CSV table of C-alpha atoms and ligand atoms in Angstrom, one decimal:
chain,number,residue,atom,x,y,z
A,38,MET,CA,-22.8,2.8,21.9
A,39,ILE,CA,-23.0,6.4,22.9
A,40,ASP,CA,-23.2,9.3,20.5
A,41,ILE,CA,-21.9,12.5,22.0
A,42,HIS,CA,-22.9,14.8,19.1
A,43,CYS,CA,-26.2,14.9,17.2
A,44,HIS,CA,-29.0,17.2,16.1
A,45,ILE,CA,-32.0,15.2,17.2
A,46,LEU,CA,-34.0,17.9,19.0
A,47,PRO,CA,-37.0,19.0,16.9
A,48,GLY,CA,-37.2,22.5,15.4
A,49,VAL,CA,-34.1,24.1,17.0
A,50,ASP,CA,-31.6,24.0,14.1
A,51,ASP,CA,-30.9,22.3,10.8
A,52,GLY,CA,-31.3,18.8,12.3
A,53,ALA,CA,-34.7,17.3,13.0
A,54,ARG,CA,-37.4,19.7,11.9
A,55,THR,CA,-40.4,18.0,13.5
A,56,GLU,CA,-41.1,15.6,16.3
A,57,LEU,CA,-41.6,12.9,13.6
A,58,ASP,CA,-38.1,13.6,12.3
A,59,SER,CA,-36.8,13.2,15.9
A,60,LEU,CA,-38.6,9.9,16.4
A,61,ALA,CA,-37.2,8.6,13.0
A,62,MET,CA,-33.7,9.6,14.1
A,63,ALA,CA,-34.2,8.0,17.5
A,64,LYS,CA,-35.3,4.7,15.9
A,65,ALA,CA,-32.4,4.8,13.5
A,66,ALA,CA,-30.0,5.3,16.4
A,67,VAL,CA,-31.4,2.4,18.4
A,68,GLU,CA,-31.3,0.2,15.3
A,69,GLN,CA,-27.5,1.0,15.1
A,70,GLY,CA,-27.0,-0.1,18.6
A,71,ILE,CA,-26.9,3.4,20.1
A,72,HIS,CA,-28.4,3.5,23.6
A,73,THR,CA,-27.5,7.1,24.5
A,74,VAL,CA,-27.1,10.3,22.6
A,75,VAL,CA,-26.2,13.8,23.5
A,76,ALA,CA,-28.5,16.3,21.7
A,77,THR,CA,-26.1,19.2,20.8
A,78,PRO,CA,-28.0,21.9,18.9
A,79,HIS,CA,-26.0,24.6,17.1
A,80,HIS,CA,-25.4,27.6,19.3
A,81,LYS,CA,-24.2,31.1,18.1
A,82,ASN,CA,-23.1,29.9,14.7
A,83,GLY,CA,-24.5,32.9,13.0
A,84,ARG,CA,-27.7,31.2,12.1
A,85,TYR,CA,-29.0,29.5,15.3
A,86,GLU,CA,-29.1,30.6,18.9
A,87,ASN,CA,-30.3,28.0,21.3
A,88,GLU,CA,-30.0,29.3,24.8
A,89,ARG,CA,-29.7,26.7,27.6
A,90,SER,CA,-33.3,27.0,28.8
A,91,LYS,CA,-34.6,26.4,25.3
A,92,VAL,CA,-32.5,23.3,24.8
A,93,GLN,CA,-33.7,21.9,28.2
A,94,LYS,CA,-37.3,22.6,27.3
A,95,HIS,CA,-37.0,20.7,24.0
A,96,LEU,CA,-35.0,17.9,25.8
A,97,THR,CA,-37.8,17.4,28.3
A,98,PHE,CA,-40.3,17.3,25.4
A,99,LEU,CA,-38.2,14.7,23.4
A,100,ARG,CA,-37.7,12.5,26.5
A,101,ALA,CA,-41.4,12.4,27.1
A,102,LEU,CA,-42.0,11.6,23.4
A,103,LEU,CA,-39.5,8.7,23.5
A,104,LYS,CA,-41.1,7.3,26.6
A,105,LYS,CA,-44.6,7.5,25.1
A,106,GLU,CA,-43.3,5.7,21.9
A,107,ASN,CA,-41.3,3.1,23.9
A,108,ILE,CA,-38.1,4.0,22.2
A,109,PRO,CA,-35.2,2.9,24.4
A,110,LEU,CA,-32.9,5.9,23.8
A,111,THR,CA,-31.5,8.0,26.6
A,112,VAL,CA,-30.9,11.7,25.6
A,113,PHE,CA,-28.7,14.1,27.4
A,114,GLY,CA,-28.2,17.8,26.6
A,115,GLY,CA,-25.4,20.0,25.4
A,116,HIS,CA,-24.4,22.7,22.9
A,117,GLU,CA,-22.4,22.6,19.7
A,118,LEU,CA,-20.9,26.0,20.4
A,119,ARG,CA,-19.4,28.0,17.6
A,120,ILE,CA,-16.3,29.7,18.9
A,121,ASN,CA,-17.3,33.3,19.4
A,122,GLY,CA,-16.4,36.4,21.4
A,123,ASP,CA,-19.2,35.9,24.0
A,124,VAL,CA,-17.9,32.6,25.4
A,125,PHE,CA,-16.6,33.9,28.7
A,126,GLU,CA,-19.6,36.2,29.3
A,127,ASP,CA,-21.9,33.3,28.6
A,128,MET,CA,-19.8,31.1,30.9
A,129,ASP,CA,-20.2,33.6,33.7
A,130,LYS,CA,-23.9,33.6,33.2
A,131,GLY,CA,-24.1,29.8,33.2
A,132,GLU,CA,-25.3,29.9,29.6
A,133,ILE,CA,-22.7,27.4,28.2
A,134,TYR,CA,-24.3,24.0,28.0
A,135,SER,CA,-21.4,21.6,28.3
A,136,VAL,CA,-22.0,17.9,27.4
A,137,ASN,CA,-24.4,16.6,30.0
A,138,ASP,CA,-23.2,19.4,32.2
A,139,SER,CA,-19.8,17.8,32.4
A,140,LYS,CA,-16.4,19.7,32.1
A,141,TYR,CA,-16.4,19.0,28.4
A,142,VAL,CA,-17.8,21.5,25.9
A,143,LEU,CA,-18.2,20.9,22.1
A,144,ILE,CA,-16.5,23.7,20.2
A,145,GLU,CA,-17.0,24.3,16.5
A,146,PHE,CA,-14.8,26.4,14.3
A,147,PRO,CA,-16.2,28.1,11.1
A,148,SER,CA,-16.1,25.5,8.3
A,149,SER,CA,-13.1,26.8,6.4
A,150,THR,CA,-11.1,28.8,8.9
A,151,VAL,CA,-9.6,28.9,12.3
A,152,PRO,CA,-10.1,32.3,14.0
A,153,HIS,CA,-6.9,34.0,15.0
A,154,TYR,CA,-8.0,34.2,18.6
A,155,ALA,CA,-8.7,30.4,18.8
A,156,LYS,CA,-5.4,29.4,20.5
A,157,GLN,CA,-5.8,31.9,23.3
A,158,MET,CA,-9.5,31.1,23.7
A,159,LEU,CA,-9.0,27.4,23.9
A,160,PHE,CA,-6.4,28.0,26.6
A,161,ASP,CA,-8.7,30.4,28.5
A,162,ILE,CA,-11.6,28.0,28.4
A,163,GLN,CA,-9.4,25.4,30.1
A,164,VAL,CA,-8.3,28.0,32.7
A,165,ALA,CA,-11.9,28.6,33.4
A,166,GLY,CA,-12.4,24.9,34.1
A,167,LEU,CA,-13.8,23.4,30.9
A,168,THR,CA,-12.1,21.1,28.4
A,169,PRO,CA,-12.8,22.1,24.8
A,170,VAL,CA,-13.6,19.3,22.4
A,171,ILE,CA,-13.0,20.6,18.8
A,172,VAL,CA,-15.7,19.0,16.7
A,173,HIS,CA,-15.1,17.7,13.1
A,174,PRO,CA,-11.6,19.2,12.6
A,175,GLU,CA,-11.3,16.9,9.6
A,176,ARG,CA,-13.9,19.1,7.8
A,177,ASN,CA,-12.1,22.4,8.4
A,178,LYS,CA,-10.1,23.6,5.4
A,179,GLU,CA,-7.5,25.5,7.3
A,180,LEU,CA,-6.8,22.5,9.6
A,181,LEU,CA,-6.7,20.2,6.6
A,182,ASP,CA,-4.1,22.5,5.0
A,183,GLU,CA,-2.2,23.1,8.2
A,184,PRO,CA,-2.6,20.0,10.5
A,185,MET,CA,0.1,21.3,12.8
A,186,LYS,CA,-2.4,23.9,14.1
A,187,LEU,CA,-4.6,21.1,15.4
A,188,TYR,CA,-1.5,19.2,16.7
A,189,ASN,CA,-0.7,22.3,18.8
A,190,PHE,CA,-4.3,22.7,20.1
A,191,VAL,CA,-4.2,19.1,21.2
A,192,ARG,CA,-0.7,19.5,22.8
A,193,ASN,CA,-2.1,22.4,24.7
A,194,GLY,CA,-5.0,20.4,26.1
A,195,ALA,CA,-7.9,20.4,23.7
A,196,LEU,CA,-9.6,17.2,22.6
A,197,THR,CA,-11.1,16.5,19.2
A,198,GLN,CA,-14.0,14.6,17.8
A,199,VAL,CA,-14.1,13.2,14.2
A,200,THR,CA,-17.3,12.5,12.3
A,201,ALA,CA,-18.4,8.9,11.8
A,202,ALA,CA,-19.4,9.7,8.2
A,203,SER,CA,-15.9,11.3,7.5
A,204,VAL,CA,-14.2,8.1,8.6
A,205,LEU,CA,-16.3,6.3,6.0
A,206,GLY,CA,-15.6,8.8,3.2
A,207,LYS,CA,-19.0,10.3,3.1
A,208,PHE,CA,-17.6,13.8,3.3
A,209,GLY,CA,-15.0,13.1,0.5
A,210,LYS,CA,-11.6,11.7,0.3
A,211,HIS,CA,-9.8,14.6,1.9
A,212,ALA,CA,-11.9,14.5,5.1
A,213,GLN,CA,-11.6,10.8,5.2
A,214,GLN,CA,-7.8,10.8,4.8
A,215,PHE,CA,-7.5,13.5,7.5
A,216,SER,CA,-9.7,11.6,9.9
A,217,HIS,CA,-7.5,8.6,9.6
A,218,GLN,CA,-4.4,10.7,9.9
A,219,LEU,CA,-5.8,12.1,13.2
A,220,ILE,CA,-6.7,8.6,14.5
A,221,GLU,CA,-3.2,7.4,13.7
A,222,SER,CA,-1.5,10.4,15.3
A,223,ASN,CA,-3.5,10.3,18.6
A,224,LEU,CA,-5.0,13.6,17.6
A,225,THR,CA,-8.6,12.6,18.0
A,226,HIS,CA,-10.4,11.2,21.1
A,227,PHE,CA,-14.0,10.6,20.0
A,228,ILE,CA,-16.0,9.5,17.0
A,229,ALA,CA,-19.6,10.9,16.9
A,230,SER,CA,-22.3,11.0,14.3
A,231,ASP,CA,-23.1,14.7,14.1
A,232,ALA,CA,-26.4,13.2,12.6
A,233,HIS,CA,-28.9,15.7,11.3
A,234,ASN,CA,-31.4,13.4,9.8
A,235,THR,CA,-31.9,9.7,8.7
A,236,THR,CA,-31.0,10.2,5.0
A,237,THR,CA,-28.2,12.5,4.0
A,238,ARG,CA,-26.7,13.0,7.4
A,239,GLY,CA,-27.4,9.8,9.3
A,240,PHE,CA,-25.7,8.2,12.3
A,241,CYS,CA,-23.2,5.8,10.6
A,242,LEU,CA,-21.6,5.2,14.0
A,243,GLN,CA,-21.7,1.5,14.0
A,244,GLU,CA,-20.1,1.4,10.5
A,245,ALA,CA,-17.4,3.8,11.5
A,246,TYR,CA,-16.5,1.9,14.7
A,247,GLN,CA,-16.4,-1.3,12.6
A,248,ALA,CA,-14.0,0.4,10.2
A,249,VAL,CA,-11.8,1.5,13.1
A,250,LYS,CA,-11.8,-1.9,14.6
A,251,GLU,CA,-10.7,-3.5,11.3
A,252,MET,CA,-8.0,-0.9,10.5
A,253,TYR,CA,-6.6,-0.1,13.9
A,254,GLY,CA,-7.4,-3.1,16.1
A,255,LEU,CA,-9.3,-3.6,19.3
A,256,ASP,CA,-7.3,-1.3,21.5
A,257,THR,CA,-8.1,1.8,19.4
A,258,TYR,CA,-11.7,0.7,19.0
A,259,TYR,CA,-12.3,0.3,22.7
A,260,MET,CA,-10.4,3.4,23.6
A,261,LEU,CA,-12.6,5.5,21.4
A,262,MET,CA,-15.8,3.8,22.5
A,263,GLU,CA,-14.8,4.1,26.2
A,264,ASN,CA,-14.0,7.8,25.8
A,265,SER,CA,-17.6,8.6,25.0
A,266,HIS,CA,-18.7,6.8,28.1
A,267,LEU,CA,-16.1,8.7,30.2
A,268,LEU,CA,-17.1,12.0,28.7
A,269,ILE,CA,-20.8,11.8,29.6
A,270,ASP,CA,-19.8,10.6,33.1
A,271,ASN,CA,-17.5,13.6,33.5
A,272,MET,CA,-14.4,11.5,34.0
A,273,ASN,CA,-11.0,11.9,32.5
A,274,VAL,CA,-10.8,10.5,29.0
A,275,ASN,CA,-8.0,8.4,27.5
A,276,ARG,CA,-5.4,10.4,25.7
A,277,PHE,CA,-2.1,9.5,24.3
A,278,GLU,CA,1.0,11.5,23.3
A,279,PRO,CA,0.0,13.4,20.1
A,280,LEU,CA,2.3,12.6,17.2
A,281,ILE,CA,3.1,15.1,14.4
A,282,PRO,CA,0.7,14.3,11.6
A,283,LYS,CA,2.4,13.1,8.5
A,284,ARG,CA,1.0,13.5,5.0
A,285,LYS,CA,0.9,10.2,3.4
A,286,LYS,CA,-0.7,8.6,0.4
A,287,PHE,CA,-4.1,7.3,1.3
A,288,LEU,CA,-4.4,3.6,0.6
A,289,GLY,CA,-7.9,3.8,-0.7
A,290,LEU,CA,-9.2,1.1,1.7
A,291,PHE,CA,-12.8,2.2,1.4
B,466,FE2,FE1,-23.1,19.3,14.7
C-alpha cells in the first residue's frame, strides 16, 4: 500500500516529534503493509511553516535513519498546504512542494470553513498546471453542511482525499457518514492516513481499505489503491462522473 498523506517527519509539525516517534510510525506503517509514504508536513496553516528546503533536509535525514534501522519504507516528500493568499507567489518561487514533485498538490481548508476565494483559487491552481487534491473534506463543517460545494469543486477539476480513520468512524459518525457518501458519489479519489503518531492518530489504512472492499467491492477498492500509485508516479488518476451527493440515513455498519 501507498499512503499519500502523513506527518512522519520528525520535529516539523504536530506529527512525529522526535526521530524515535518517526521510527515508531515507520514500523507501524510497514506492519500495516504500507511500503511507501509521502511525508506531507503542514505548511502555512497559521501554526507551521515548512519551506521546501526544510522538508527536503528532514526527508534526507529520515531516509538515512530508516536505512540504518533496516526499515523497508520508502518516503517521498510533499506539503499539506493550507489554502492561503501566497499560493501563486510561492508557486512562482518554486516553493510549493507537490506530492513527490508531481502535478498533484495536497490542499487543506480551515477545519470548519471554506474560504470565499477557494473556488477561484482551485481553478487558478489548475490553470497554473497543478491539480489540487482537497484533503479530508469529510472533516470540514461547511462541506458537511453543504456537500454541493465539494461536488462543484470536483466537477471543476479538483480531486479529494478522505481520511482512513474517518472511513472507520474514528472522527465520529458525521465524518464517517460523509466519507461514505463521498465514496458512493465518486467524489473522492484517494484514501490516506493523515497519520500523526502511532496512538491517537495512527495509520488505519489497511482497515479502511478492508472496509471499502467489503462495502463497495473490488472495483472501488482497486481503483482507490491504484490512484495512490498513479499519483506518486505523476500519471492521470481514475476519476468517474461525480454524482450529486444525497443525504441518506447511515446504516450503522461499523
Ligand atoms: Fe495532514
